[in-house]
Tab-separated table of C-alpha atoms and ligand atoms in Angstrom:
chain	number	residue	atom	x	y	z
E	1	ARG	CA	8.695	-27.900	91.834
E	2	ILE	CA	12.292	-26.893	92.298
E	3	TRP	CA	13.665	-26.459	95.715
E	4	MET	CA	16.055	-23.515	95.935
E	5	ALA	CA	19.499	-25.086	96.522
E	6	GLY	CA	20.619	-24.475	100.168
E	7	SER	CA	17.663	-22.529	101.148
E	8	ARG	CA	15.069	-25.290	101.404
E	9	HIS	CA	12.058	-23.389	100.043
E	10	VAL	CA	9.926	-23.733	97.073
E	11	GLN	CA	10.445	-21.480	94.065
E	12	GLY	CA	8.610	-18.200	94.063
E	13	ILE	CA	7.751	-18.002	97.818
E	14	CYS	CA	10.504	-15.359	98.659
E	15	ASP	CA	9.479	-13.349	95.519
E	16	VAL	CA	5.899	-13.131	96.719
E	17	LEU	CA	6.922	-12.197	100.219
E	18	ALA	CA	9.348	-9.498	98.924
E	19	ALA	CA	6.520	-8.145	96.748
E	20	THR	CA	4.378	-8.135	100.033
E	21	MET	CA	7.097	-6.258	102.007
E	22	LYS	CA	7.131	-3.587	99.270
E	23	ARG	CA	3.361	-3.287	98.998
E	24	ASP	CA	2.590	-3.178	102.696
E	25	HIS	CA	5.719	-1.501	104.242
E	26	GLY	CA	7.474	0.230	101.370
E	27	LEU	CA	10.482	-2.105	102.098
E	28	ASP	CA	13.048	-3.138	99.397
E	29	VAL	CA	14.070	-6.667	100.273
E	30	ASP	CA	15.983	-9.034	98.100
E	31	PRO	CA	14.151	-12.329	97.650
E	32	LEU	CA	17.268	-14.162	96.887
E	33	THR	CA	19.142	-13.405	100.165
E	34	ASP	CA	16.865	-11.715	102.738
E	35	PHE	CA	14.465	-14.624	103.732
E	36	ALA	CA	14.497	-17.701	105.723
E	37	ILE	CA	11.262	-19.763	105.488
E	38	CYS	CA	10.682	-21.687	108.708
E	39	CYS	CA	8.140	-23.766	110.481
E	40	GLY	CA	5.974	-20.981	111.618
E	41	GLN	CA	6.879	-17.793	113.277
E	42	SER	CA	7.863	-19.898	116.291
E	43	GLU	CA	10.927	-21.374	114.473
E	44	ALA	CA	11.802	-18.082	112.691
E	45	PHE	CA	11.853	-16.365	116.106
E	46	ALA	CA	13.988	-19.051	117.769
E	47	ALA	CA	16.408	-19.153	114.762
E	48	ALA	CA	16.666	-15.355	114.847
E	49	ILE	CA	17.449	-15.333	118.523
E	50	PHE	CA	20.049	-18.126	118.092
E	51	ALA	CA	21.566	-16.123	115.161
E	52	VAL	CA	22.193	-12.880	117.109
E	53	ILE	CA	22.147	-13.495	120.837
E	54	ASP	CA	25.405	-14.631	122.555
E	55	PRO	CA	25.570	-15.805	126.129
E	56	GLY	CA	25.099	-12.980	128.566
E	57	ASP	CA	23.478	-10.517	125.882
E	58	GLU	CA	20.442	-8.823	127.367
E	59	VAL	CA	17.230	-8.802	125.394
E	60	LEU	CA	14.475	-6.293	126.045
E	61	LEU	CA	10.778	-7.449	126.093
E	62	PHE	CA	7.608	-5.604	126.909
E	63	ASP	CA	5.438	-6.945	129.689
E	64	PRO	CA	2.929	-8.631	129.495
E	65	ALA	CA	4.396	-10.776	126.775
E	66	TYR	CA	3.688	-13.919	124.687
E	67	GLU	CA	5.228	-16.564	126.592
E	68	THR	CA	7.644	-18.458	124.122
E	69	TYR	CA	10.176	-15.413	123.593
E	70	GLN	CA	11.730	-15.850	127.073
E	71	THR	CA	12.444	-19.609	126.503
E	72	CYS	CA	14.246	-18.999	123.180
E	73	ILE	CA	16.275	-16.158	124.758
E	74	GLU	CA	17.267	-18.397	127.713
E	75	LEU	CA	18.159	-21.342	125.467
E	76	ALA	CA	20.572	-19.036	123.640
E	77	ARG	CA	21.750	-18.189	127.157
E	78	GLY	CA	20.618	-14.686	126.778
E	79	VAL	CA	19.124	-12.622	129.661
E	80	PRO	CA	15.440	-11.435	129.239
E	81	VAL	CA	14.854	-8.053	130.596
E	82	TYR	CA	11.165	-7.005	130.902
E	83	VAL	CA	9.833	-3.455	130.505
E	84	PRO	CA	6.325	-3.007	131.912
E	85	LEU	CA	3.691	-1.462	129.691
E	86	ASP	CA	1.337	0.561	131.718
E	87	PRO	CA	-2.357	-0.366	132.207
E	88	PRO	CA	-5.025	0.221	131.430
E	89	SER	CA	-4.028	1.064	127.759
E	90	TRP	CA	-0.640	-0.778	127.994
E	91	THR	CA	1.257	2.458	127.141
E	92	LEU	CA	4.968	2.374	126.600
E	93	HIS	CA	6.614	4.455	129.241
E	94	ALA	CA	9.639	6.014	127.379
E	95	ASP	CA	11.590	6.733	130.503
E	96	LYS	CA	11.266	3.166	131.880
E	97	PHE	CA	12.208	1.744	128.508
E	98	LEU	CA	15.271	3.815	128.074
E	99	LYS	CA	16.510	3.069	131.525
E	100	SER	CA	16.281	-0.578	130.777
E	101	PHE	CA	19.185	-0.436	128.236
E	102	THR	CA	22.636	-1.471	129.416
E	103	ARG	CA	25.971	-1.967	127.493
E	104	ARG	CA	24.931	-5.687	127.276
E	105	THR	CA	21.481	-4.951	125.548
E	106	LYS	CA	21.729	-6.757	122.062
E	107	ALA	CA	18.050	-6.696	120.900
E	108	VAL	CA	14.461	-5.509	121.588
E	109	ILE	CA	11.470	-7.681	121.004
E	110	LEU	CA	8.317	-6.022	119.605
E	111	ASN	CA	5.098	-7.913	119.153
E	112	SER	CA	2.552	-5.740	117.529
E	113	PRO	CA	-0.420	-6.197	117.232
E	114	HIS	CA	0.160	-7.569	120.728
E	115	ASN	CA	-0.644	-10.879	122.438
E	116	PRO	CA	-2.241	-10.886	125.077
E	117	THR	CA	-3.542	-7.195	125.175
E	118	GLY	CA	-4.600	-6.432	121.615
E	119	LYS	CA	-2.481	-3.300	121.579
E	120	VAL	CA	-1.127	-1.958	118.310
E	121	PHE	CA	1.885	0.153	118.957
E	122	SER	CA	1.406	3.668	117.658
E	123	ARG	CA	4.102	5.472	115.325
E	124	ALA	CA	5.095	7.653	118.133
E	125	GLU	CA	5.861	4.568	120.366
E	126	LEU	CA	7.708	2.856	117.360
E	127	LEU	CA	9.747	6.037	117.017
E	128	ILE	CA	10.867	5.905	120.666
E	129	ILE	CA	11.904	2.165	120.091
E	130	SER	CA	13.701	2.923	116.743
E	131	GLN	CA	15.637	5.767	118.141
E	132	ALA	CA	16.760	3.832	121.137
E	133	CYS	CA	17.805	0.846	119.024
E	134	GLN	CA	19.859	3.202	116.748
E	135	GLN	CA	21.402	5.016	119.722
E	136	MET	CA	22.270	1.796	121.587
E	137	ASP	CA	23.280	-0.089	118.376
E	138	CYS	CA	20.640	-2.940	118.994
E	139	PHE	CA	18.663	-5.321	116.824
E	140	ALA	CA	14.981	-5.226	116.818
E	141	ILE	CA	13.170	-8.466	116.448
E	142	THR	CA	9.561	-8.148	115.526
E	143	ASP	CA	6.663	-10.674	115.827
E	144	GLU	CA	4.137	-9.458	113.304
E	145	VAL	CA	1.826	-12.502	113.065
E	146	TYR	CA	-1.319	-10.309	113.704
E	147	GLU	CA	-0.249	-7.837	111.014
E	148	TYR	CA	-3.514	-8.076	109.095
E	149	ILE	CA	-5.797	-8.194	112.117
E	150	THR	CA	-6.327	-4.703	113.158
E	151	TYR	CA	-9.523	-2.761	114.091
E	152	ASP	CA	-11.107	0.765	113.692
E	153	GLU	CA	-8.443	3.284	112.733
E	154	ASN	CA	-5.520	1.342	113.962
E	155	LYS	CA	-2.901	0.420	111.485
E	156	HIS	CA	-0.039	-2.038	111.830
E	157	ILE	CA	3.254	-0.261	111.038
E	158	SER	CA	6.260	-2.463	110.641
E	159	LEU	CA	9.193	-1.158	112.763
E	160	ALA	CA	11.554	-1.919	109.938
E	161	SER	CA	9.756	0.836	107.837
E	162	LEU	CA	10.945	3.543	110.134
E	163	PRO	CA	14.143	5.505	109.065
E	164	GLY	CA	17.295	3.559	109.790
E	165	MET	CA	15.581	0.460	111.014
E	166	GLN	CA	15.466	-1.944	108.105
E	167	GLU	CA	19.191	-2.942	108.510
E	168	ARG	CA	18.834	-3.689	112.237
E	169	THR	CA	15.377	-5.293	112.258
E	170	ILE	CA	14.501	-8.980	111.932
E	171	ILE	CA	10.798	-9.294	111.008
E	172	THR	CA	9.131	-12.617	111.876
E	173	SER	CA	5.814	-13.529	110.801
E	174	SER	CA	3.746	-16.455	109.499
E	175	LEU	CA	0.723	-17.742	107.693
E	176	SER	CA	-0.881	-18.914	110.814
E	177	LYS	CA	-3.206	-16.260	111.827
E	178	THR	CA	-3.738	-14.297	108.520
E	179	TYR	CA	-4.971	-17.490	106.897
E	180	SER	CA	-6.187	-19.279	109.978
E	181	VAL	CA	-3.853	-22.268	109.262
E	182	THR	CA	-1.938	-22.460	112.576
E	183	GLY	CA	-1.142	-26.112	111.890
E	184	TRP	CA	0.532	-25.728	108.552
E	185	ARG	CA	3.779	-24.385	110.077
E	186	ILE	CA	4.855	-21.792	107.489
E	187	GLY	CA	6.608	-18.767	108.664
E	188	TRP	CA	9.525	-16.545	107.815
E	189	ALA	CA	12.174	-14.308	108.999
E	190	CYS	CA	13.160	-11.256	106.864
E	191	ALA	CA	16.461	-9.527	107.488
E	192	ALA	CA	19.545	-8.062	106.172
E	193	ALA	CA	21.329	-10.597	104.022
E	194	ASN	CA	24.126	-11.591	106.311
E	195	ILE	CA	21.567	-12.067	109.322
E	196	ALA	CA	19.139	-13.916	107.109
E	197	ALA	CA	21.994	-16.322	106.065
E	198	ALA	CA	22.782	-16.933	109.766
E	199	ILE	CA	19.094	-17.648	110.399
E	200	ARG	CA	18.878	-20.111	107.417
E	201	ASN	CA	21.976	-21.824	108.663
E	202	ILE	CA	20.395	-22.460	112.030
E	203	HIS	CA	17.023	-23.304	110.469
E	204	VAL	CA	18.558	-26.052	108.517
E	205	LYS	CA	19.922	-27.474	111.785
E	206	LEU	CA	16.709	-27.103	113.692
E	207	THR	CA	14.088	-28.510	111.189
E	208	ASP	CA	15.926	-28.574	107.854
E	209	SER	CA	12.869	-27.321	105.989
E	210	ALA	CA	9.242	-26.101	106.368
E	211	PRO	CA	6.718	-28.684	104.780
E	212	ALA	CA	6.822	-28.302	101.071
E	213	PRO	CA	3.045	-28.825	100.456
E	214	PHE	CA	2.076	-26.093	102.683
E	215	GLN	CA	4.836	-23.794	101.210
E	216	GLU	CA	2.913	-24.400	97.795
E	217	ALA	CA	-0.264	-23.476	99.549
E	218	ALA	CA	1.240	-20.363	101.055
E	219	LEU	CA	2.071	-19.266	97.364
E	220	VAL	CA	-1.620	-19.182	96.746
E	221	ALA	CA	-2.644	-17.591	100.158
E	222	LEU	CA	0.078	-14.831	99.927
E	223	THR	CA	-1.413	-13.742	96.619
E	224	SER	CA	-4.885	-13.328	98.003
E	225	THR	CA	-6.757	-10.200	96.742
E	226	PRO	CA	-7.319	-7.079	99.043
E	227	ASP	CA	-10.895	-8.181	99.693
E	228	TYR	CA	-9.608	-11.224	101.576
E	229	TYR	CA	-7.782	-8.991	103.964
E	230	GLU	CA	-10.784	-6.613	104.151
E	231	SER	CA	-13.108	-9.391	105.180
E	232	LEU	CA	-10.712	-10.956	107.703
E	233	LYS	CA	-10.732	-7.690	109.584
E	234	LYS	CA	-14.378	-7.241	109.231
E	235	ASP	CA	-15.303	-10.737	110.545
E	236	TYR	CA	-12.833	-10.468	113.450
E	237	ALA	CA	-14.183	-6.932	114.420
E	238	GLU	CA	-17.609	-8.472	114.663
E	239	ARG	CA	-16.433	-11.243	116.889
E	240	ARG	CA	-14.421	-8.780	118.999
E	241	ASP	CA	-17.445	-6.607	119.431
E	242	PHE	CA	-19.518	-9.733	120.199
E	243	ILE	CA	-17.173	-10.590	123.064
E	244	LEU	CA	-16.764	-7.113	124.419
E	245	GLN	CA	-20.629	-6.851	124.690
E	246	LEU	CA	-20.889	-10.209	126.285
E	247	LEU	CA	-18.250	-9.429	128.857
E	248	LYS	CA	-19.905	-6.039	129.564
E	249	ASN	CA	-23.256	-7.662	130.027
E	250	TYR	CA	-21.614	-10.124	132.603
E	251	GLY	CA	-20.271	-7.194	134.558
E	252	PHE	CA	-16.724	-6.662	133.173
E	253	HIS	CA	-15.590	-3.103	132.842
E	254	ILE	CA	-13.600	-2.874	129.514
E	255	SER	CA	-11.020	-0.251	129.967
E	256	PHE	CA	-9.049	-1.123	126.827
E	257	LYS	CA	-10.718	-2.210	123.584
E	258	PRO	CA	-8.468	-4.440	121.606
E	259	GLN	CA	-6.891	-2.512	118.606
E	260	GLY	CA	-5.710	-5.679	116.853
E	261	SER	CA	-5.098	-9.375	117.464
E	262	VAL	CA	-7.742	-11.883	118.306
E	263	PHE	CA	-7.758	-11.398	122.245
E	264	VAL	CA	-9.619	-9.514	124.799
E	265	PHE	CA	-7.465	-8.973	127.852
E	266	ALA	CA	-10.068	-8.205	130.381
E	267	GLU	CA	-9.802	-6.877	133.803
E	268	LEU	CA	-12.002	-8.821	136.436
E	269	PRO	CA	-14.593	-6.458	137.936
E	270	LYS	CA	-13.003	-4.832	141.068
E	271	SER	CA	-15.901	-6.013	143.160
E	272	TRP	CA	-15.479	-9.648	142.426
E	273	GLN	CA	-13.380	-11.322	145.049
E	274	ILE	CA	-11.701	-13.822	142.859
E	275	SER	CA	-8.337	-14.246	141.271
E	276	ASP	CA	-7.639	-14.845	137.546
E	277	ILE	CA	-6.843	-18.475	138.266
E	278	ASP	CA	-9.977	-19.034	140.355
E	279	PHE	CA	-12.158	-17.307	137.626
E	280	VAL	CA	-10.751	-19.407	134.756
E	281	THR	CA	-10.821	-22.733	136.809
E	282	ASN	CA	-14.486	-21.937	137.632
E	283	LEU	CA	-15.158	-21.223	133.972
E	284	ILE	CA	-13.561	-24.419	132.674
E	285	ASN	CA	-15.162	-26.697	135.363
E	286	ASN	CA	-18.716	-25.178	135.339
E	287	ALA	CA	-19.070	-23.886	131.776
E	288	GLY	CA	-16.600	-25.938	129.719
E	289	VAL	CA	-15.136	-22.552	128.225
E	290	ALA	CA	-11.423	-22.049	128.391
E	291	ALA	CA	-9.712	-18.569	128.948
E	292	VAL	CA	-6.194	-17.897	130.167
E	293	PRO	CA	-5.256	-16.447	133.598
E	294	GLY	CA	-3.503	-13.136	132.819
E	295	ARG	CA	-0.639	-13.676	135.414
E	296	GLY	CA	0.979	-16.272	132.795
E	297	PHE	CA	1.804	-13.276	130.581
E	298	PHE	CA	3.356	-11.106	133.326
E	299	HIS	CA	7.092	-11.406	134.284
E	300	THR	CA	8.103	-8.079	135.931
E	301	ASP	CA	8.536	-7.593	139.767
E	302	ALA	CA	6.779	-4.216	139.811
E	303	ASP	CA	6.230	-2.876	143.366
E	304	ASP	CA	2.534	-3.012	142.775
E	305	GLN	CA	1.703	-6.335	141.154
E	306	THR	CA	-1.748	-6.661	142.317
E	307	TYR	CA	-3.056	-6.141	138.857
E	308	HIS	CA	-1.130	-9.165	137.542
E	309	HIS	CA	-3.682	-11.464	139.124
E	310	ARG	CA	-6.813	-9.398	137.839
E	311	TYR	CA	-6.667	-10.148	134.071
E	312	VAL	CA	-8.076	-12.994	132.020
E	313	ARG	CA	-7.416	-13.384	128.210
E	314	PHE	CA	-10.282	-14.411	126.052
E	315	ALA	CA	-9.596	-15.568	122.592
E	316	PHE	CA	-12.231	-14.913	119.884
E	317	CYS	CA	-10.718	-16.708	116.884
E	318	LYS	CA	-13.657	-19.157	116.926
E	319	SER	CA	-16.760	-19.683	114.637
E	320	ASP	CA	-19.868	-17.562	115.502
E	321	GLU	CA	-21.552	-20.684	116.646
E	322	THR	CA	-18.792	-21.594	119.107
E	323	LEU	CA	-18.757	-18.062	120.480
E	324	LYS	CA	-22.630	-18.077	120.896
E	325	ALA	CA	-22.467	-21.440	122.513
E	326	ALA	CA	-19.729	-20.148	124.828
E	327	ALA	CA	-21.816	-17.079	125.665
E	328	GLN	CA	-24.586	-19.275	126.826
E	329	LYS	CA	-22.556	-21.671	128.848
E	330	MET	CA	-20.667	-18.854	130.721
E	331	MET	CA	-23.847	-17.304	131.927
E	332	LYS	CA	-24.276	-19.560	135.028
E	333	PRO	CA	-20.694	-19.515	136.363
E	334	VAL	CA	-20.281	-15.798	135.724
E	335	LYS	CA	-23.508	-14.930	137.458
E	336	SER	CA	-22.360	-16.940	140.569
E	337	ASN	CA	-19.311	-14.620	140.661
E	338	ARG	CA	-21.658	-11.646	140.850
E	339	LYS	CA	-23.751	-13.284	143.592
E	340	ASN	CA	-20.558	-13.406	145.720
E	341	GLU	CA	-19.838	-9.879	144.798
E	342	HIS	CA	-18.066	-7.954	147.464
E	343	VAL	CA	-19.923	-4.751	147.929
E	344	THR	CA	-17.643	-1.714	147.593
E	345	LYS	CA	-18.508	1.603	148.629
N	401	PLP	C1	2.112	-13.355	119.236
N	401	PLP	C2	2.288	-14.694	118.640
N	401	PLP	N1	3.520	-14.985	117.989
N	401	PLP	C3	3.542	-16.187	117.434
N	401	PLP	C4	2.580	-17.269	117.504
N	401	PLP	C5	3.002	-18.483	116.858
N	401	PLP	O1	2.914	-18.306	115.386
N	401	PLP	P1	3.221	-19.592	114.542
N	401	PLP	O2	1.985	-20.455	114.438
N	401	PLP	O3	3.543	-19.050	113.233
N	401	PLP	O4	4.362	-20.282	114.956
N	401	PLP	C6	1.472	-16.988	118.161
N	401	PLP	C7	0.386	-18.006	118.428
N	401	PLP	O5	-0.452	-17.902	119.276
N	401	PLP	C8	1.282	-15.712	118.773
N	401	PLP	O6	0.147	-15.360	119.540
């Protein structure tokens, strides 16, 4: 197989990705110039940040957020500025968002479908983001790793497909979630040719190249037929519903049903006198089941942060057997929370 000189990728992978961008988002991208093939979305994102963020530049992120973005921004000596999404549905509040821009704002980070909440940003919300990016002359850097994992009527829309956005958006994504191969480390950034060239330069310094055998495998995966993506959604929707029912049975009140991704961000029942950390510690110690305390995803200093300690993220990207076993094991420790229930009037 030929490596494309200077680009460090196997022949054909960018053509397949360009065809996918056209098919899924109507985007015309040049396979010869507009991609950097990296070691997962993680490296693509880091390289994108290093390519466009100068020291002192501000970068807007929505809170709660997946935790690696901030580190990359800080490594580039940029300044993360969080804009809270409003619970329970993690709504984008246009006013708060627009007020967060300053002369130093260089980029907006958008992760949709969203980790940890399972939110899929609506077209109306994307319009607010796209108009602000254009007015303030900012980049958008998207993380679309859960692009094919959406539920019910929710559809993933790539921000780059909105009018005026393609030239200022850096799309990052990967094989990891769509093909359940998180260890294979194949991802990409897709951007205007000059930005993609800068990202490739940084990629070569960071890791040199993504693993060639897995790039070959990517060529096969990326040409999967539509029924693959349909069954992916269907399987995950069943697992989501299983976990939601389980949590309801255990006393959780689910105020926001995940629209995409593989997570339920569940609020602890108001009557349980227990924090997210105590709940998760109890679950690990007494059931051998791991979840993530919600506070790890929050960064803002809102006046009322009490809800920051009231969420737990459950991941359902596991086999049916594992989910059923977890359900069994959780029964006892969760019941003990209910026993200690504080009676609210
Ligand atoms: C939102 C989000 N982005 C990126 C990643 C990492 O992706 P990759 O394996 O392609 O580096 C994860 C993994 O959990 C994630 O949840």
